[in-house]
Tab-separated table of C-alpha atoms and ligand atoms in Angstrom:
chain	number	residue	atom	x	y	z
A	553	UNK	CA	-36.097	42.570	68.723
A	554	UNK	CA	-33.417	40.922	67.098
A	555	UNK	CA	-32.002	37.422	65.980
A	556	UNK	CA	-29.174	35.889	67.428
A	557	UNK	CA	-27.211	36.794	64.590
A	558	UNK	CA	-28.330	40.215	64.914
A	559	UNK	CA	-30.603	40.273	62.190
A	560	UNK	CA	-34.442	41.429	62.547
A	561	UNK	CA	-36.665	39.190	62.738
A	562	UNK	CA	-39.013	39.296	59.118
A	563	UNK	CA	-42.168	39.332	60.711
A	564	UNK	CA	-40.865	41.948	63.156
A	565	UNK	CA	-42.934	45.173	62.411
A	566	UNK	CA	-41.990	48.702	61.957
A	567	UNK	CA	-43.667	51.709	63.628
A	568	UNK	CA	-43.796	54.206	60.202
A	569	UNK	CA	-45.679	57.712	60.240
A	570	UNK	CA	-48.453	56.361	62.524
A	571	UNK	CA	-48.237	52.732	60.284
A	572	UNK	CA	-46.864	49.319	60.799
A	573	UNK	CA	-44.525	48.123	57.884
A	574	UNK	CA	-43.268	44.658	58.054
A	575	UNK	CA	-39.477	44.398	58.036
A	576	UNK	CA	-38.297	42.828	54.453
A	577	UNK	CA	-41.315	43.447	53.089
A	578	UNK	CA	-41.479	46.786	52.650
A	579	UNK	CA	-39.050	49.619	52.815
A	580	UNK	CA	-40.433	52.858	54.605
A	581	UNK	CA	-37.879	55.256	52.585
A	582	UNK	CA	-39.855	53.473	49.187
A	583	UNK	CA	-43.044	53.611	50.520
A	584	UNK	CA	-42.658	57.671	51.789
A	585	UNK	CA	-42.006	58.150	47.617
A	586	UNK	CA	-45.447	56.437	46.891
A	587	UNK	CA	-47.259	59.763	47.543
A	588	UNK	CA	-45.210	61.302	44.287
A	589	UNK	CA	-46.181	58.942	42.006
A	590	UNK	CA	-47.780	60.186	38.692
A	591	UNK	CA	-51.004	58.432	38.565
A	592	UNK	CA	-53.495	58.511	35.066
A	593	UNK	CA	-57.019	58.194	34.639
A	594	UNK	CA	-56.632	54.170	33.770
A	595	UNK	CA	-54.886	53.353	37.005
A	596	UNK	CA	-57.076	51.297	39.427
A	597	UNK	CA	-56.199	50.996	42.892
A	598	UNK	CA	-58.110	48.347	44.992
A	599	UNK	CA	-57.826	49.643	49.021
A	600	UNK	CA	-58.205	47.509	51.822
A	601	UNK	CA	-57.655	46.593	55.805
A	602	UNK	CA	-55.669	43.262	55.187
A	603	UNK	CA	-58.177	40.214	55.077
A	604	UNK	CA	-61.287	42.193	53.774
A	605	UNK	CA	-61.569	40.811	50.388
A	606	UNK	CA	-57.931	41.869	48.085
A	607	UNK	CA	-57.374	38.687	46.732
A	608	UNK	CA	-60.729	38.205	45.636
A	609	UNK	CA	-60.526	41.554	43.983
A	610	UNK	CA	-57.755	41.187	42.313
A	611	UNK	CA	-59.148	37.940	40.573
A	612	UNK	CA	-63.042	40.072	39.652
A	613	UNK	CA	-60.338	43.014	37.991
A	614	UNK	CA	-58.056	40.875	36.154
A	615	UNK	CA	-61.311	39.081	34.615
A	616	UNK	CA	-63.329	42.269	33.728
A	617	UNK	CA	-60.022	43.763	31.937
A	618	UNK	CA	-59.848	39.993	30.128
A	619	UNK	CA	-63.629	39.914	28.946
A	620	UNK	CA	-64.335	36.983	31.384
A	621	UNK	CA	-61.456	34.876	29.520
A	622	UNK	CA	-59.897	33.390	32.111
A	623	UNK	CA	-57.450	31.505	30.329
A	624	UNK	CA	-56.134	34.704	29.360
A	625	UNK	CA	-54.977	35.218	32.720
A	626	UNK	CA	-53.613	32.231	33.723
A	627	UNK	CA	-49.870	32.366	32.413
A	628	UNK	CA	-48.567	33.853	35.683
A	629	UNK	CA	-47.937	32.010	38.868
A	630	UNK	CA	-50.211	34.325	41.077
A	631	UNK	CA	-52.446	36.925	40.470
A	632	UNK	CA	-50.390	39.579	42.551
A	633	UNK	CA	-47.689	39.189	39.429
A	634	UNK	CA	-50.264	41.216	37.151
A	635	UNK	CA	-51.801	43.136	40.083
A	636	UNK	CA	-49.188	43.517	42.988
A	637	UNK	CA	-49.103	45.653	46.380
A	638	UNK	CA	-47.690	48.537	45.601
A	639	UNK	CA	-46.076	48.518	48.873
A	640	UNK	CA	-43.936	45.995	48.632
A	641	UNK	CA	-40.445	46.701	48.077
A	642	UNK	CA	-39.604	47.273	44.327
A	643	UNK	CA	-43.375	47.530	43.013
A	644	UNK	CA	-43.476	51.229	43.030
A	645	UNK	CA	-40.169	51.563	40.628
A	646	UNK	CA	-42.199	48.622	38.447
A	647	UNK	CA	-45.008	50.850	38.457
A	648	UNK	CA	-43.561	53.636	36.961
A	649	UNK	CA	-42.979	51.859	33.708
A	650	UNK	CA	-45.758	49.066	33.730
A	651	UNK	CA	-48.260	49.260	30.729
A	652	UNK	CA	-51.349	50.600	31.248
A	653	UNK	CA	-54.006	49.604	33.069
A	654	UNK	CA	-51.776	49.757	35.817
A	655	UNK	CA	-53.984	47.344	38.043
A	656	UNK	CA	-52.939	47.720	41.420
A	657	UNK	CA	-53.557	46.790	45.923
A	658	UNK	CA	-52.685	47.996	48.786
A	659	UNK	CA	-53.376	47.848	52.366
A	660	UNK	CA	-51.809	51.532	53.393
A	661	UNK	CA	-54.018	53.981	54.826
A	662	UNK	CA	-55.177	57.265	52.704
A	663	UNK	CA	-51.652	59.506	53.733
A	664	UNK	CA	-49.031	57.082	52.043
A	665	UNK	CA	-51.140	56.939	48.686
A	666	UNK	CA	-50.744	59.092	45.507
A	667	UNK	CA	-51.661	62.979	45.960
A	668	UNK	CA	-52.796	62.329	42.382
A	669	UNK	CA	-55.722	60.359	43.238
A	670	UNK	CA	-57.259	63.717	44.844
A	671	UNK	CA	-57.560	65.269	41.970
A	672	UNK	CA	-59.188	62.579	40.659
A	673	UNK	CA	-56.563	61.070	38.659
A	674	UNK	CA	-57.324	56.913	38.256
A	675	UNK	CA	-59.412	55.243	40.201
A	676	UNK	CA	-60.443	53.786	43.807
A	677	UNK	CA	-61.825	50.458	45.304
A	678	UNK	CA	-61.942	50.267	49.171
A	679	UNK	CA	-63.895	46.968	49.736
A	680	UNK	CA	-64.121	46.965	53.379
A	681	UNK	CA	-65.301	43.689	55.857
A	682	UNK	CA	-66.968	43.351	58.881
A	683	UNK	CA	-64.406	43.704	61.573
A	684	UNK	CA	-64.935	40.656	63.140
A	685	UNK	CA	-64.668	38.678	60.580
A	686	UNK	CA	-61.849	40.825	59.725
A	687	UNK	CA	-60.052	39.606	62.828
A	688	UNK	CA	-60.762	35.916	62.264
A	689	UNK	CA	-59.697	35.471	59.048
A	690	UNK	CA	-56.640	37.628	60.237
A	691	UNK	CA	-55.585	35.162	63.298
A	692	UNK	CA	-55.790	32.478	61.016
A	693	UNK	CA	-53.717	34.096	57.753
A	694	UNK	CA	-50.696	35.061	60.520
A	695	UNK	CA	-50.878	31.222	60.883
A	696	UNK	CA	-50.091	30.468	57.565
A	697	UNK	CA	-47.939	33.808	56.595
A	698	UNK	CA	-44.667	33.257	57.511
A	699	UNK	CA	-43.953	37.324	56.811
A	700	UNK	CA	-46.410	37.449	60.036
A	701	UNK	CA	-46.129	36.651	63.966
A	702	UNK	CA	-47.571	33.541	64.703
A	703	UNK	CA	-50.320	34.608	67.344
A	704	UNK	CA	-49.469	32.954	70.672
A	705	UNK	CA	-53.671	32.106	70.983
A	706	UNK	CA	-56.815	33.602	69.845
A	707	UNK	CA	-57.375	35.682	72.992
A	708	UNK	CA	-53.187	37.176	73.111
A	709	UNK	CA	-54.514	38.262	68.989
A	710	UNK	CA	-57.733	39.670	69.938
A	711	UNK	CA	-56.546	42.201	72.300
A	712	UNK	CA	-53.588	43.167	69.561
A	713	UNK	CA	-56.123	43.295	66.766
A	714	UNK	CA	-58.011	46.071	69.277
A	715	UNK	CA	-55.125	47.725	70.006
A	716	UNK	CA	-54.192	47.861	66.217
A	717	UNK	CA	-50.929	46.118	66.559
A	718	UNK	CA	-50.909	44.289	63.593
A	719	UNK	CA	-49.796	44.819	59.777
A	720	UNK	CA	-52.604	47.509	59.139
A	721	UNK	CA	-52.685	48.767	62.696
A	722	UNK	CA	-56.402	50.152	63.624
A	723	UNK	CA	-58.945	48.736	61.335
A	724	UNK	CA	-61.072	52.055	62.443
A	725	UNK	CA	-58.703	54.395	61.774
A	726	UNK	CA	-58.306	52.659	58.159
A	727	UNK	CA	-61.713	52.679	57.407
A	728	UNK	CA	-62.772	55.866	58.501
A	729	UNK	CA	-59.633	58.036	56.836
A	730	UNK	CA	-60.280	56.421	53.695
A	731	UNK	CA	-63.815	57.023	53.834
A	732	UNK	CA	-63.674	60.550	54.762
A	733	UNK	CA	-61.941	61.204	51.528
A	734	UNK	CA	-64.069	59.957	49.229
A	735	UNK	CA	-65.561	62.538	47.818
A	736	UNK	CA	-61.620	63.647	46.711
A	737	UNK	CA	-61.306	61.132	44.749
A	738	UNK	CA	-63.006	58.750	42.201
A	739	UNK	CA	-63.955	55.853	44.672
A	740	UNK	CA	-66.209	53.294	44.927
A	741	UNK	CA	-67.316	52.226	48.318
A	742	UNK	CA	-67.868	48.368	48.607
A	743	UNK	CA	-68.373	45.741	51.003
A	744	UNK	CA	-67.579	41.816	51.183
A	745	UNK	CA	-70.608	41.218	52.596
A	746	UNK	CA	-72.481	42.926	49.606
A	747	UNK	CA	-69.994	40.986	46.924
A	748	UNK	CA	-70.978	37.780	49.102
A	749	UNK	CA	-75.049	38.395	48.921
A	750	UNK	CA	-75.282	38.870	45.645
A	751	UNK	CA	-71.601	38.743	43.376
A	752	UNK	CA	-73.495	39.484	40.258
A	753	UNK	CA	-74.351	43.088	41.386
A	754	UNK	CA	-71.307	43.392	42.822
A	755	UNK	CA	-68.858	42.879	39.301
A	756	UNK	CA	-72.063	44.360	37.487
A	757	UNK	CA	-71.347	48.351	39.840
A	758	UNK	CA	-67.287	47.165	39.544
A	759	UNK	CA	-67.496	47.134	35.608
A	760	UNK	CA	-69.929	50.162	35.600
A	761	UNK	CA	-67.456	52.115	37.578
A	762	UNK	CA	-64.514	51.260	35.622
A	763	UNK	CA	-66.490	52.103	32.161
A	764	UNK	CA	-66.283	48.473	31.156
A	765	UNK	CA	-68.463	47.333	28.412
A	766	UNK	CA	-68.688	43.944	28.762
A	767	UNK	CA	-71.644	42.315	27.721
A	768	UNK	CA	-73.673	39.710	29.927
A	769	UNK	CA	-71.720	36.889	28.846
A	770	UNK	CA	-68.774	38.206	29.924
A	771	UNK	CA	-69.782	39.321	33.135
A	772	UNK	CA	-71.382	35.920	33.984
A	773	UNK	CA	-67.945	34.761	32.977
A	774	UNK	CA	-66.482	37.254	35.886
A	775	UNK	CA	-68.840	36.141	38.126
A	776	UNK	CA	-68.140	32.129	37.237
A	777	UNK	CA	-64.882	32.609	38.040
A	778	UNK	CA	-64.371	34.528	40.791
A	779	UNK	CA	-67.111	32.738	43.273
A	780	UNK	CA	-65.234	31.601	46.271
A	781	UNK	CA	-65.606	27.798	45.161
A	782	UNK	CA	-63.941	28.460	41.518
A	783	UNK	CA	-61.994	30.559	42.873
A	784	UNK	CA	-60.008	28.319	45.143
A	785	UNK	CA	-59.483	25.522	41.833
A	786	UNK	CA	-57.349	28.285	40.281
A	787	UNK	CA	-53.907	28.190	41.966
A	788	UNK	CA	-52.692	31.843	40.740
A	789	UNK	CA	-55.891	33.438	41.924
A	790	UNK	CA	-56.037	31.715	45.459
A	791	UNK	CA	-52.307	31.643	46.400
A	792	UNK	CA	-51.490	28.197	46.153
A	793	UNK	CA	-48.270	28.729	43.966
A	794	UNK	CA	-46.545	30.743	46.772
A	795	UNK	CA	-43.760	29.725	47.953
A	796	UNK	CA	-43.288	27.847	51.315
A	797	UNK	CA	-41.241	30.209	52.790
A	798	UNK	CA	-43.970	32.636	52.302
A	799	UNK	CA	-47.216	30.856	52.669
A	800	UNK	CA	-47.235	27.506	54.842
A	801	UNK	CA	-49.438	25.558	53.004
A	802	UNK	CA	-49.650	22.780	55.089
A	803	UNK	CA	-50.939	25.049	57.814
A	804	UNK	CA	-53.947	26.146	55.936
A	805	UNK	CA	-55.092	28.199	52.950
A	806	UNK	CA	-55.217	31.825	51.729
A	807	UNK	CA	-59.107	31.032	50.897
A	808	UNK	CA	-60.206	29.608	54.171
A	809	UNK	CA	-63.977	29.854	54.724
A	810	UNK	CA	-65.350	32.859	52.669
A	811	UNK	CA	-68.095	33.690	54.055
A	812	UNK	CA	-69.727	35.941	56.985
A	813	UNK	CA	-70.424	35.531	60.758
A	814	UNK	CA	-67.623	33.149	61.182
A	815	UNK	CA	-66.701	35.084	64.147
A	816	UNK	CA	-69.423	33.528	66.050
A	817	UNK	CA	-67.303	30.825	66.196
A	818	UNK	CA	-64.456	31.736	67.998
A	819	UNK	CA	-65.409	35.299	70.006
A	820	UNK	CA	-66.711	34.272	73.266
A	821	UNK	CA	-69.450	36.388	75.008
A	822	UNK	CA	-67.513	38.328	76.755
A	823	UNK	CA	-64.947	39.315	73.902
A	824	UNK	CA	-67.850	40.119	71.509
A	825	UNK	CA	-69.341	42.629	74.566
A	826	UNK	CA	-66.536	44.277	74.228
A	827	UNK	CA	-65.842	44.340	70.764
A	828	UNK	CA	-69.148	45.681	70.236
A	829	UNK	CA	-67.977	48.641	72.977
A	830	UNK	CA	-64.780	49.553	70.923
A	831	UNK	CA	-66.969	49.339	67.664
A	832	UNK	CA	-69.381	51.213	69.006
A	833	UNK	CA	-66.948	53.982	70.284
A	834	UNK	CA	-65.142	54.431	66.827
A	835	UNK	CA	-67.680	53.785	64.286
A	836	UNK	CA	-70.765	55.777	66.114
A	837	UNK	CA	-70.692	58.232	63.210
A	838	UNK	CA	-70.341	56.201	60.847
A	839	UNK	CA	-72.419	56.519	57.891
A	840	UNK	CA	-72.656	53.025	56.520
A	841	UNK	CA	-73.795	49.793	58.782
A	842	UNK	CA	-72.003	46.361	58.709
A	843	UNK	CA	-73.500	43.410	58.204
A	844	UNK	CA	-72.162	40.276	60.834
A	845	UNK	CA	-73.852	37.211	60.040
A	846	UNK	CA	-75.046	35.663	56.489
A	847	UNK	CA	-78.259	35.201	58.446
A	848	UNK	CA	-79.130	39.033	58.307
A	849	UNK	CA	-79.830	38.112	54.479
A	850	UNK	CA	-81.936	35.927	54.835
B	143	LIG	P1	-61.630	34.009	55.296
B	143	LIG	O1	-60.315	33.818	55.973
B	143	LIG	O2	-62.691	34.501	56.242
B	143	LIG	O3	-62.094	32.811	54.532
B	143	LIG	P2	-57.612	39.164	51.630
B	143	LIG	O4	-57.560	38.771	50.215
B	143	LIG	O5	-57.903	40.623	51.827
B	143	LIG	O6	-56.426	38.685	52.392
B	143	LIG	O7	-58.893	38.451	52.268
B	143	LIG	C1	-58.930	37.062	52.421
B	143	LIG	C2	-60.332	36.669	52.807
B	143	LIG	O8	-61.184	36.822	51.665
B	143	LIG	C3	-60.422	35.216	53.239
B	143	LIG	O9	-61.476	35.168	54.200
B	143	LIG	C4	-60.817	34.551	51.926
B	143	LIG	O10	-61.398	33.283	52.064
B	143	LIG	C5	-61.814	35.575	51.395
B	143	LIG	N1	-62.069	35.430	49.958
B	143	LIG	C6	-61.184	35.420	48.946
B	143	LIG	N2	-61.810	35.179	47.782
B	143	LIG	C7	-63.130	35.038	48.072
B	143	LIG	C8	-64.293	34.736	47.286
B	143	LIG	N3	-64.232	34.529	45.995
B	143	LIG	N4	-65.481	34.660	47.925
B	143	LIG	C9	-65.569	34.861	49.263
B	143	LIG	N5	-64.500	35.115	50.047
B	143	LIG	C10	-63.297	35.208	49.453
């Protein structure tokens, strides 16, 4: 598709090696030179389906690497300035002479990453999300991100969140790649759900795997400052310093509702039986089980 004036469209996406790209976003010769990057043992790379938990992430990192001072990371306008995608076009040259820790997220699946990481050079995150929630959170961000269709209803995004016709394209095919390769690399394995029953724990096994030694003050400091309330008060960490043309403010936030099961709000009975069928289909060898509503904790 094309604009009258013959441009592409921003939002339009672009079919890559089995991927989506988004046009002006990223650049599919740069991203095919990811793979060569030199990667050493301080390099962190946090993995994710979009919507499954970067932002928050990013925020728990930059705080464990700051002792819990959080004033020590508030000179930049948004958190992706000290721990960018490396997808997007011109973070990969950046990399390659940024200070260490290089600190970094993505949302690319396991063949567009660093060979280095498999011989277990630096370090990975995948935090992965209930799919359904997944999906919500996603209908409502390509809303608000102008680099993103806006979806033409709930139902029209469902069926192209199934189909894996999105920025991210199949959230099973993500997951499970990733996951198969875990024991290549030096990864940890974590889920939203578990960061949103009990966040302690969660920074406490973050800091453990990254050989932090920060003692319990400063990990109740992480933990202050990264719940989803505190969280959204801090313009760099929740996105509210990005500019309009980027993020429509007005429209609604980057930090929306945090929390899990919200699906049951919009999937009707039908969609959910059949969600559950697709699920069902990809994930039935799965080793690890989801959990879909913050009920289940309690
Ligand atoms: P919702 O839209 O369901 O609220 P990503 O950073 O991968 O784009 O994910 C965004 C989702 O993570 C949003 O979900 C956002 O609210 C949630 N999130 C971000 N920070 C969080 C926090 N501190 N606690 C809980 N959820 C958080």
């Amino acid at each position: 598709m094309e604009l009258q004036d013959g441009r592409t469209p921003n939002h339009q996406l672009v079919p890559h090696r089995g991927f989506s790209l988004i046009c002006g976003i990223h650049d599919p010769d740069d991203v095919d030179q990811i793979c060569n990057l030199d990667v050493t043992d301080s390099d962190v790379f946090v993995v994710t389906y979009p919507k499954s938990g970067t932002i928050w992430m990013q925020q728990i990192l930059l705080l464990l690497e700051a002792g819990g001072d959080l004033n020590a990371i508030s000179q930049h306008s948004s958190n992706a300035d000290l721990v960018p995608w490396i997808e997007i076009n011109g973070n990969r040259q950046a990399f390659m002479s940024a200070p260490p820790p290089r600190l970094r997220v993505t949302h690319l699946p396991y063949q567009f990453l660093p060979r280095a990481l498999t011989h277990k050079k630096g370090k990975v995150i995948y935090v992965a999300r209930n799919p359904k929630d997944v999906l919500v959170s996603y209908f409502y961000f390509h809303k608000v991100a102008n680099m993103l269709e806006t979806p033409q209803s709930f139902d029209d995004f469902f069926e192209k969140f199934l189909r894996g016709e999105v920025f991210g394209s199949s959230w099973f095919d993500h997951i499970k790649t990733w996951f198969s390769h875990k024991e290549d690399m030096n990864m940890l394995f974590i889920t939203y759900e578990e960061m949103i029953q009990d966040l302690q724990a969660a920074v406490e096994k973050i800091s453990v795997f990254l050989g932090k030694d920060l003692c319990e003050e400063q990990l109740a400091s992480v933990v202050e400052h990264s719940t989803f309330s505190n969280m959204r008060k801090i313009p760099q960490a929740s996105y509210q310093k990005v500019p309009e043309e980027l993020l429509s403010h007005r429209v609604g936030m980057f930090m929306r509702r945090g929390t899990i099961g919200d699906w049951k709000n919009h999937f009707t009975v039908a969609q959910n039986q059949r969600f559950d069928q697709v699920f069902h289909r990809e994930m039935k060898d799965f080793p690890i089980s989801f959990i879909w509503d913050i009920k289940d904790f309690q």
